[in-house]
Amino acid sequence: MSDLSHLALPGAEIALRVTPKASRNEIRAGEDGLRAYVTVVPEGGKANREVQKLLAKALGVAKTRLTLIRGETARDKVFRLD
């Protein structure tokens, strides 16, 4: 799990690409940006909730402080930290 606490600034917008139905839950920081891998299927917002939970843990903040602002049904998502 990546430590992303340096990104935990109020008002920050965090973009990432999501891969659902992965073999394990994980967030990776690479040259091409952040990637989130979640084991759940992308139906009914399950994958979005799992990504929110993973991202909050990596940032060291409460998941209620993260708001999905773009990409609800897309693989590329943007969360804002309130």
PDB file of N, CA and C in Angstrom:
ATOM      1  N   MET A   1       0.854  -1.187   0.000  1.00  0.00           N
ATOM      2  CA  MET A   1       0.000   0.000   0.000  1.00  0.00           C
ATOM      3  C   MET A   1       0.890   1.237   0.000  1.00  0.00           C
ATOM      4  N   SER A   2       0.605   2.145  -0.877  1.00  0.00           N
ATOM      5  CA  SER A   2       1.367   3.381  -0.969  1.00  0.00           C
ATOM      6  C   SER A   2       0.973   4.324   0.157  1.00  0.00           C
ATOM      7  N   ASP A   3       1.968   5.061   0.677  1.00  0.00           N
ATOM      8  CA  ASP A   3       1.689   6.103   1.657  1.00  0.00           C
ATOM      9  C   ASP A   3       1.515   7.400   0.883  1.00  0.00           C
ATOM     10  N   LEU A   4       0.303   7.903   0.851  1.00  0.00           N
ATOM     11  CA  LEU A   4      -0.008   9.103   0.089  1.00  0.00           C
ATOM     12  C   LEU A   4      -0.291  10.290   0.997  1.00  0.00           C
ATOM     13  N   SER A   5       0.172  10.233   2.245  1.00  0.00           N
ATOM     14  CA  SER A   5      -0.162  11.283   3.206  1.00  0.00           C
ATOM     15  C   SER A   5       0.317  12.659   2.747  1.00  0.00           C
ATOM     16  N   HIS A   6       1.349  12.708   1.892  1.00  0.00           N
ATOM     17  CA  HIS A   6       1.832  14.001   1.394  1.00  0.00           C
ATOM     18  C   HIS A   6       0.820  14.675   0.464  1.00  0.00           C
ATOM     19  N   LEU A   7      -0.173  13.920  -0.014  1.00  0.00           N
ATOM     20  CA  LEU A   7      -1.222  14.475  -0.871  1.00  0.00           C
ATOM     21  C   LEU A   7      -2.436  14.939  -0.088  1.00  0.00           C
ATOM     22  N   ALA A   8      -2.439  14.705   1.215  1.00  0.00           N
ATOM     23  CA  ALA A   8      -3.626  14.973   2.045  1.00  0.00           C
ATOM     24  C   ALA A   8      -3.727  16.449   2.418  1.00  0.00           C
ATOM     25  N   LEU A   9      -3.979  17.277   1.425  1.00  0.00           N
ATOM     26  CA  LEU A   9      -4.150  18.708   1.645  1.00  0.00           C
ATOM     27  C   LEU A   9      -5.612  19.071   1.390  1.00  0.00           C
ATOM     28  N   PRO A  10      -6.229  19.855   2.280  1.00  0.00           N
ATOM     29  CA  PRO A  10      -7.636  20.225   2.074  1.00  0.00           C
ATOM     30  C   PRO A  10      -7.824  20.892   0.711  1.00  0.00           C
ATOM     31  N   GLY A  11      -8.838  20.451  -0.018  1.00  0.00           N
ATOM     32  CA  GLY A  11      -9.123  20.999  -1.336  1.00  0.00           C
ATOM     33  C   GLY A  11      -8.375  20.315  -2.468  1.00  0.00           C
ATOM     34  N   ALA A  12      -7.485  19.389  -2.129  1.00  0.00           N
ATOM     35  CA  ALA A  12      -6.710  18.692  -3.168  1.00  0.00           C
ATOM     36  C   ALA A  12      -7.621  17.815  -4.007  1.00  0.00           C
ATOM     37  N   GLU A  13      -7.347  17.772  -5.308  1.00  0.00           N
ATOM     38  CA  GLU A  13      -8.069  16.878  -6.201  1.00  0.00           C
ATOM     39  C   GLU A  13      -7.121  15.763  -6.606  1.00  0.00           C
ATOM     40  N   ILE A  14      -7.539  14.531  -6.356  1.00  0.00           N
ATOM     41  CA  ILE A  14      -6.688  13.370  -6.582  1.00  0.00           C
ATOM     42  C   ILE A  14      -7.289  12.526  -7.696  1.00  0.00           C
ATOM     43  N   ALA A  15      -6.545  12.420  -8.790  1.00  0.00           N
ATOM     44  CA  ALA A  15      -7.006  11.648  -9.951  1.00  0.00           C
ATOM     45  C   ALA A  15      -6.379  10.266  -9.899  1.00  0.00           C
ATOM     46  N   LEU A  16      -7.159   9.259 -10.281  1.00  0.00           N
ATOM     47  CA  LEU A  16      -6.623   7.904 -10.355  1.00  0.00           C
ATOM     48  C   LEU A  16      -7.393   7.076 -11.348  1.00  0.00           C
ATOM     49  N   ARG A  17      -6.754   6.015 -11.808  1.00  0.00           N
ATOM     50  CA  ARG A  17      -7.383   5.072 -12.738  1.00  0.00           C
ATOM     51  C   ARG A  17      -7.688   3.809 -11.947  1.00  0.00           C
ATOM     52  N   VAL A  18      -8.900   3.303 -12.120  1.00  0.00           N
ATOM     53  CA  VAL A  18      -9.370   2.169 -11.330  1.00  0.00           C
ATOM     54  C   VAL A  18      -9.453   0.908 -12.195  1.00  0.00           C
ATOM     55  N   THR A  19      -8.983  -0.192 -11.622  1.00  0.00           N
ATOM     56  CA  THR A  19      -9.143  -1.510 -12.242  1.00  0.00           C
ATOM     57  C   THR A  19     -10.003  -2.360 -11.313  1.00  0.00           C
ATOM     58  N   PRO A  20     -11.268  -2.586 -11.687  1.00  0.00           N
ATOM     59  CA  PRO A  20     -12.128  -3.438 -10.851  1.00  0.00           C
ATOM     60  C   PRO A  20     -11.837  -4.914 -11.107  1.00  0.00           C
ATOM     61  N   LYS A  21     -12.370  -5.754 -10.257  1.00  0.00           N
ATOM     62  CA  LYS A  21     -12.200  -7.218 -10.352  1.00  0.00           C
ATOM     63  C   LYS A  21     -10.728  -7.627 -10.384  1.00  0.00           C
ATOM     64  N   ALA A  22      -9.894  -6.911  -9.635  1.00  0.00           N
ATOM     65  CA  ALA A  22      -8.469  -7.248  -9.548  1.00  0.00           C
ATOM     66  C   ALA A  22      -8.273  -8.379  -8.545  1.00  0.00           C
ATOM     67  N   SER A  23      -7.063  -8.887  -8.470  1.00  0.00           N
ATOM     68  CA  SER A  23      -6.801 -10.001  -7.552  1.00  0.00           C
ATOM     69  C   SER A  23      -6.697  -9.538  -6.099  1.00  0.00           C
ATOM     70  N   ARG A  24      -6.392  -8.252  -5.879  1.00  0.00           N
ATOM     71  CA  ARG A  24      -6.337  -7.736  -4.500  1.00  0.00           C
ATOM     72  C   ARG A  24      -6.578  -6.222  -4.501  1.00  0.00           C
ATOM     73  N   ASN A  25      -6.919  -5.703  -3.330  1.00  0.00           N
ATOM     74  CA  ASN A  25      -7.137  -4.268  -3.160  1.00  0.00           C
ATOM     75  C   ASN A  25      -5.792  -3.590  -2.933  1.00  0.00           C
ATOM     76  N   GLU A  26      -5.520  -2.569  -3.749  1.00  0.00           N
ATOM     77  CA  GLU A  26      -4.213  -1.926  -3.661  1.00  0.00           C
ATOM     78  C   GLU A  26      -4.251  -0.587  -4.393  1.00  0.00           C
ATOM     79  N   ILE A  27      -3.457   0.364  -3.897  1.00  0.00           N
ATOM     80  CA  ILE A  27      -3.238   1.625  -4.614  1.00  0.00           C
ATOM     81  C   ILE A  27      -1.751   1.729  -4.892  1.00  0.00           C
ATOM     82  N   ARG A  28      -1.419   2.002  -6.143  1.00  0.00           N
ATOM     83  CA  ARG A  28      -0.018   2.130  -6.553  1.00  0.00           C
ATOM     84  C   ARG A  28       0.222   3.502  -7.154  1.00  0.00           C
ATOM     85  N   ALA A  29       1.346   4.101  -6.788  1.00  0.00           N
ATOM     86  CA  ALA A  29       1.767   5.363  -7.399  1.00  0.00           C
ATOM     87  C   ALA A  29       2.869   5.026  -8.390  1.00  0.00           C
ATOM     88  N   GLY A  30       2.679   5.413  -9.631  1.00  0.00           N
ATOM     89  CA  GLY A  30       3.668   5.136 -10.664  1.00  0.00           C
ATOM     90  C   GLY A  30       3.951   6.366 -11.497  1.00  0.00           C
ATOM     91  N   GLU A  31       4.740   6.187 -12.534  1.00  0.00           N
ATOM     92  CA  GLU A  31       5.085   7.309 -13.405  1.00  0.00           C
ATOM     93  C   GLU A  31       3.860   7.870 -14.114  1.00  0.00           C
ATOM     94  N   ASP A  32       2.877   7.016 -14.378  1.00  0.00           N
ATOM     95  CA  ASP A  32       1.678   7.463 -15.078  1.00  0.00           C
ATOM     96  C   ASP A  32       0.552   7.871 -14.119  1.00  0.00           C
ATOM     97  N   GLY A  33       0.880   8.114 -12.865  1.00  0.00           N
ATOM     98  CA  GLY A  33      -0.109   8.566 -11.890  1.00  0.00           C
ATOM     99  C   GLY A  33      -0.539   7.463 -10.943  1.00  0.00           C
ATOM    100  N   LEU A  34      -1.632   7.713 -10.237  1.00  0.00           N
ATOM    101  CA  LEU A  34      -2.139   6.753  -9.254  1.00  0.00           C
ATOM    102  C   LEU A  34      -3.039   5.730  -9.933  1.00  0.00           C
ATOM    103  N   ARG A  35      -2.908   4.491  -9.496  1.00  0.00           N
ATOM    104  CA  ARG A  35      -3.776   3.408  -9.981  1.00  0.00           C
ATOM    105  C   ARG A  35      -4.346   2.697  -8.771  1.00  0.00           C
ATOM    106  N   ALA A  36      -5.645   2.423  -8.825  1.00  0.00           N
ATOM    107  CA  ALA A  36      -6.314   1.692  -7.751  1.00  0.00           C
ATOM    108  C   ALA A  36      -6.800   0.370  -8.302  1.00  0.00           C
ATOM    109  N   TYR A  37      -6.553  -0.689  -7.560  1.00  0.00           N
ATOM    110  CA  TYR A  37      -7.008  -2.030  -7.922  1.00  0.00           C
ATOM    111  C   TYR A  37      -7.954  -2.492  -6.824  1.00  0.00           C
ATOM    112  N   VAL A  38      -9.175  -2.857  -7.205  1.00  0.00           N
ATOM    113  CA  VAL A  38     -10.154  -3.324  -6.224  1.00  0.00           C
ATOM    114  C   VAL A  38     -10.723  -4.663  -6.670  1.00  0.00           C
ATOM    115  N   THR A  39     -11.078  -5.497  -5.706  1.00  0.00           N
ATOM    116  CA  THR A  39     -11.556  -6.846  -6.006  1.00  0.00           C
ATOM    117  C   THR A  39     -13.040  -6.880  -6.338  1.00  0.00           C
ATOM    118  N   VAL A  40     -13.778  -5.838  -5.991  1.00  0.00           N
ATOM    119  CA  VAL A  40     -15.230  -5.852  -6.205  1.00  0.00           C
ATOM    120  C   VAL A  40     -15.589  -5.527  -7.656  1.00  0.00           C
ATOM    121  N   VAL A  41     -16.827  -5.862  -8.012  1.00  0.00           N
ATOM    122  CA  VAL A  41     -17.308  -5.606  -9.369  1.00  0.00           C
ATOM    123  C   VAL A  41     -17.868  -4.181  -9.448  1.00  0.00           C
ATOM    124  N   PRO A  42     -17.792  -3.560 -10.621  1.00  0.00           N
ATOM    125  CA  PRO A  42     -18.265  -2.169 -10.749  1.00  0.00           C
ATOM    126  C   PRO A  42     -19.773  -2.085 -10.983  1.00  0.00           C
ATOM    127  N   GLU A  43     -20.540  -2.426  -9.973  1.00  0.00           N
ATOM    128  CA  GLU A  43     -21.994  -2.318 -10.104  1.00  0.00           C
ATOM    129  C   GLU A  43     -22.568  -1.706  -8.839  1.00  0.00           C
ATOM    130  N   GLY A  44     -23.511  -0.813  -9.023  1.00  0.00           N
ATOM    131  CA  GLY A  44     -24.172  -0.182  -7.879  1.00  0.00           C
ATOM    132  C   GLY A  44     -23.265   0.670  -7.014  1.00  0.00           C
ATOM    133  N   GLY A  45     -22.156   1.140  -7.558  1.00  0.00           N
ATOM    134  CA  GLY A  45     -21.245   1.995  -6.797  1.00  0.00           C
ATOM    135  C   GLY A  45     -20.325   1.255  -5.850  1.00  0.00           C
ATOM    136  N   LYS A  46     -20.325  -0.083  -5.894  1.00  0.00           N
ATOM    137  CA  LYS A  46     -19.478  -0.869  -4.977  1.00  0.00           C
ATOM    138  C   LYS A  46     -17.998  -0.548  -5.170  1.00  0.00           C
ATOM    139  N   ALA A  47     -17.552  -0.515  -6.418  1.00  0.00           N
ATOM    140  CA  ALA A  47     -16.133  -0.248  -6.688  1.00  0.00           C
ATOM    141  C   ALA A  47     -15.759   1.162  -6.244  1.00  0.00           C
ATOM    142  N   ASN A  48     -16.634   2.129  -6.472  1.00  0.00           N
ATOM    143  CA  ASN A  48     -16.356   3.503  -6.050  1.00  0.00           C
ATOM    144  C   ASN A  48     -16.182   3.591  -4.539  1.00  0.00           C
ATOM    145  N   ARG A  49     -17.044   2.908  -3.799  1.00  0.00           N
ATOM    146  CA  ARG A  49     -16.939   2.926  -2.330  1.00  0.00           C
ATOM    147  C   ARG A  49     -15.643   2.267  -1.868  1.00  0.00           C
ATOM    148  N   GLU A  50     -15.257   1.194  -2.527  1.00  0.00           N
ATOM    149  CA  GLU A  50     -14.021   0.501  -2.154  1.00  0.00           C
ATOM    150  C   GLU A  50     -12.806   1.371  -2.455  1.00  0.00           C
ATOM    151  N   VAL A  51     -12.819   2.054  -3.597  1.00  0.00           N
ATOM    152  CA  VAL A  51     -11.716   2.967  -3.950  1.00  0.00           C
ATOM    153  C   VAL A  51     -11.643   4.100  -2.939  1.00  0.00           C
ATOM    154  N   GLN A  52     -12.798   4.641  -2.554  1.00  0.00           N
ATOM    155  CA  GLN A  52     -12.837   5.720  -1.569  1.00  0.00           C
ATOM    156  C   GLN A  52     -12.217   5.265  -0.246  1.00  0.00           C
ATOM    157  N   LYS A  53     -12.553   4.058   0.171  1.00  0.00           N
ATOM    158  CA  LYS A  53     -12.025   3.507   1.425  1.00  0.00           C
ATOM    159  C   LYS A  53     -10.509   3.308   1.349  1.00  0.00           C
ATOM    160  N   LEU A  54     -10.044   2.732   0.240  1.00  0.00           N
ATOM    161  CA  LEU A  54      -8.606   2.507   0.054  1.00  0.00           C
ATOM    162  C   LEU A  54      -7.835   3.817   0.009  1.00  0.00           C
ATOM    163  N   LEU A  55      -8.363   4.783  -0.737  1.00  0.00           N
ATOM    164  CA  LEU A  55      -7.695   6.070  -0.880  1.00  0.00           C
ATOM    165  C   LEU A  55      -7.629   6.795   0.461  1.00  0.00           C
ATOM    166  N   ALA A  56      -8.705   6.750   1.222  1.00  0.00           N
ATOM    167  CA  ALA A  56      -8.723   7.392   2.539  1.00  0.00           C
ATOM    168  C   ALA A  56      -7.668   6.779   3.451  1.00  0.00           C
ATOM    169  N   LYS A  57      -7.543   5.462   3.412  1.00  0.00           N
ATOM    170  CA  LYS A  57      -6.540   4.786   4.239  1.00  0.00           C
ATOM    171  C   LYS A  57      -5.124   5.194   3.823  1.00  0.00           C
ATOM    172  N   ALA A  58      -4.878   5.251   2.510  1.00  0.00           N
ATOM    173  CA  ALA A  58      -3.551   5.623   2.013  1.00  0.00           C
ATOM    174  C   ALA A  58      -3.207   7.076   2.350  1.00  0.00           C
ATOM    175  N   LEU A  59      -4.236   7.935   2.360  1.00  0.00           N
ATOM    176  CA  LEU A  59      -4.022   9.351   2.679  1.00  0.00           C
ATOM    177  C   LEU A  59      -3.957   9.599   4.185  1.00  0.00           C
ATOM    178  N   GLY A  60      -4.493   8.666   4.956  1.00  0.00           N
ATOM    179  CA  GLY A  60      -4.537   8.836   6.407  1.00  0.00           C
ATOM    180  C   GLY A  60      -5.643   9.780   6.851  1.00  0.00           C
ATOM    181  N   VAL A  61      -6.767   9.778   6.112  1.00  0.00           N
ATOM    182  CA  VAL A  61      -7.906  10.639   6.453  1.00  0.00           C
ATOM    183  C   VAL A  61      -9.166   9.790   6.552  1.00  0.00           C
ATOM    184  N   ALA A  62     -10.218  10.386   7.081  1.00  0.00           N
ATOM    185  CA  ALA A  62     -11.510   9.692   7.145  1.00  0.00           C
ATOM    186  C   ALA A  62     -12.108   9.633   5.746  1.00  0.00           C
ATOM    187  N   LYS A  63     -12.772   8.515   5.425  1.00  0.00           N
ATOM    188  CA  LYS A  63     -13.330   8.380   4.078  1.00  0.00           C
ATOM    189  C   LYS A  63     -14.444   9.382   3.815  1.00  0.00           C
ATOM    190  N   THR A  64     -15.051   9.925   4.874  1.00  0.00           N
ATOM    191  CA  THR A  64     -16.101  10.929   4.691  1.00  0.00           C
ATOM    192  C   THR A  64     -15.536  12.248   4.176  1.00  0.00           C
ATOM    193  N   ARG A  65     -14.219  12.434   4.255  1.00  0.00           N
ATOM    194  CA  ARG A  65     -13.596  13.662   3.743  1.00  0.00           C
ATOM    195  C   ARG A  65     -13.325  13.600   2.247  1.00  0.00           C
ATOM    196  N   LEU A  66     -13.527  12.423   1.626  1.00  0.00           N
ATOM    197  CA  LEU A  66     -13.308  12.274   0.185  1.00  0.00           C
ATOM    198  C   LEU A  66     -14.633  12.300  -0.559  1.00  0.00           C
ATOM    199  N   THR A  67     -14.692  13.119  -1.600  1.00  0.00           N
ATOM    200  CA  THR A  67     -15.888  13.229  -2.428  1.00  0.00           C
ATOM    201  C   THR A  67     -15.513  12.910  -3.862  1.00  0.00           C
ATOM    202  N   LEU A  68     -16.258  12.012  -4.475  1.00  0.00           N
ATOM    203  CA  LEU A  68     -16.045  11.693  -5.890  1.00  0.00           C
ATOM    204  C   LEU A  68     -16.650  12.821  -6.713  1.00  0.00           C
ATOM    205  N   ILE A  69     -15.808  13.560  -7.450  1.00  0.00           N
ATOM    206  CA  ILE A  69     -16.329  14.703  -8.203  1.00  0.00           C
ATOM    207  C   ILE A  69     -16.410  14.436  -9.700  1.00  0.00           C
ATOM    208  N   ARG A  70     -15.638  13.456 -10.215  1.00  0.00           N
ATOM    209  CA  ARG A  70     -15.727  13.099 -11.630  1.00  0.00           C
ATOM    210  C   ARG A  70     -15.453  11.618 -11.798  1.00  0.00           C
ATOM    211  N   GLY A  71     -16.160  11.009 -12.751  1.00  0.00           N
ATOM    212  CA  GLY A  71     -15.872   9.632 -13.111  1.00  0.00           C
ATOM    213  C   GLY A  71     -16.662   8.569 -12.391  1.00  0.00           C
ATOM    214  N   GLU A  72     -17.887   8.881 -12.018  1.00  0.00           N
ATOM    215  CA  GLU A  72     -18.690   7.909 -11.269  1.00  0.00           C
ATOM    216  C   GLU A  72     -18.836   6.580 -12.012  1.00  0.00           C
ATOM    217  N   THR A  73     -18.973   6.636 -13.340  1.00  0.00           N
ATOM    218  CA  THR A  73     -19.129   5.405 -14.113  1.00  0.00           C
ATOM    219  C   THR A  73     -17.937   5.139 -15.031  1.00  0.00           C
ATOM    220  N   ALA A  74     -16.850   5.878 -14.844  1.00  0.00           N
ATOM    221  CA  ALA A  74     -15.666   5.705 -15.687  1.00  0.00           C
ATOM    222  C   ALA A  74     -14.519   5.104 -14.888  1.00  0.00           C
ATOM    223  N   ARG A  75     -13.509   4.620 -15.585  1.00  0.00           N
ATOM    224  CA  ARG A  75     -12.330   4.076 -14.901  1.00  0.00           C
ATOM    225  C   ARG A  75     -11.447   5.180 -14.340  1.00  0.00           C
ATOM    226  N   ASP A  76     -11.455   6.340 -14.994  1.00  0.00           N
ATOM    227  CA  ASP A  76     -10.671   7.487 -14.497  1.00  0.00           C
ATOM    228  C   ASP A  76     -11.548   8.309 -13.572  1.00  0.00           C
ATOM    229  N   LYS A  77     -11.098   8.449 -12.326  1.00  0.00           N
ATOM    230  CA  LYS A  77     -11.896   9.124 -11.310  1.00  0.00           C
ATOM    231  C   LYS A  77     -11.104  10.262 -10.685  1.00  0.00           C
ATOM    232  N   VAL A  78     -11.825  11.241 -10.167  1.00  0.00           N
ATOM    233  CA  VAL A  78     -11.203  12.339  -9.439  1.00  0.00           C
ATOM    234  C   VAL A  78     -11.947  12.498  -8.115  1.00  0.00           C
ATOM    235  N   PHE A  79     -11.200  12.441  -7.016  1.00  0.00           N
ATOM    236  CA  PHE A  79     -11.746  12.657  -5.680  1.00  0.00           C
ATOM    237  C   PHE A  79     -11.231  13.979  -5.157  1.00  0.00           C
ATOM    238  N   ARG A  80     -12.069  14.693  -4.419  1.00  0.00           N
ATOM    239  CA  ARG A  80     -11.635  15.919  -3.755  1.00  0.00           C
ATOM    240  C   ARG A  80     -11.587  15.658  -2.258  1.00  0.00           C
ATOM    241  N   LEU A  81     -10.532  16.157  -1.632  1.00  0.00           N
ATOM    242  CA  LEU A  81     -10.365  16.021  -0.188  1.00  0.00           C
ATOM    243  C   LEU A  81     -10.921  17.278   0.475  1.00  0.00           C
ATOM    244  N   ASP A  82     -11.949  17.122   1.299  1.00  0.00           N
ATOM    245  CA  ASP A  82     -12.563  18.265   1.977  1.00  0.00           C
ATOM    246  C   ASP A  82     -11.940  18.483   3.330  1.00  0.00           C
TER     247      ASP A  82
END
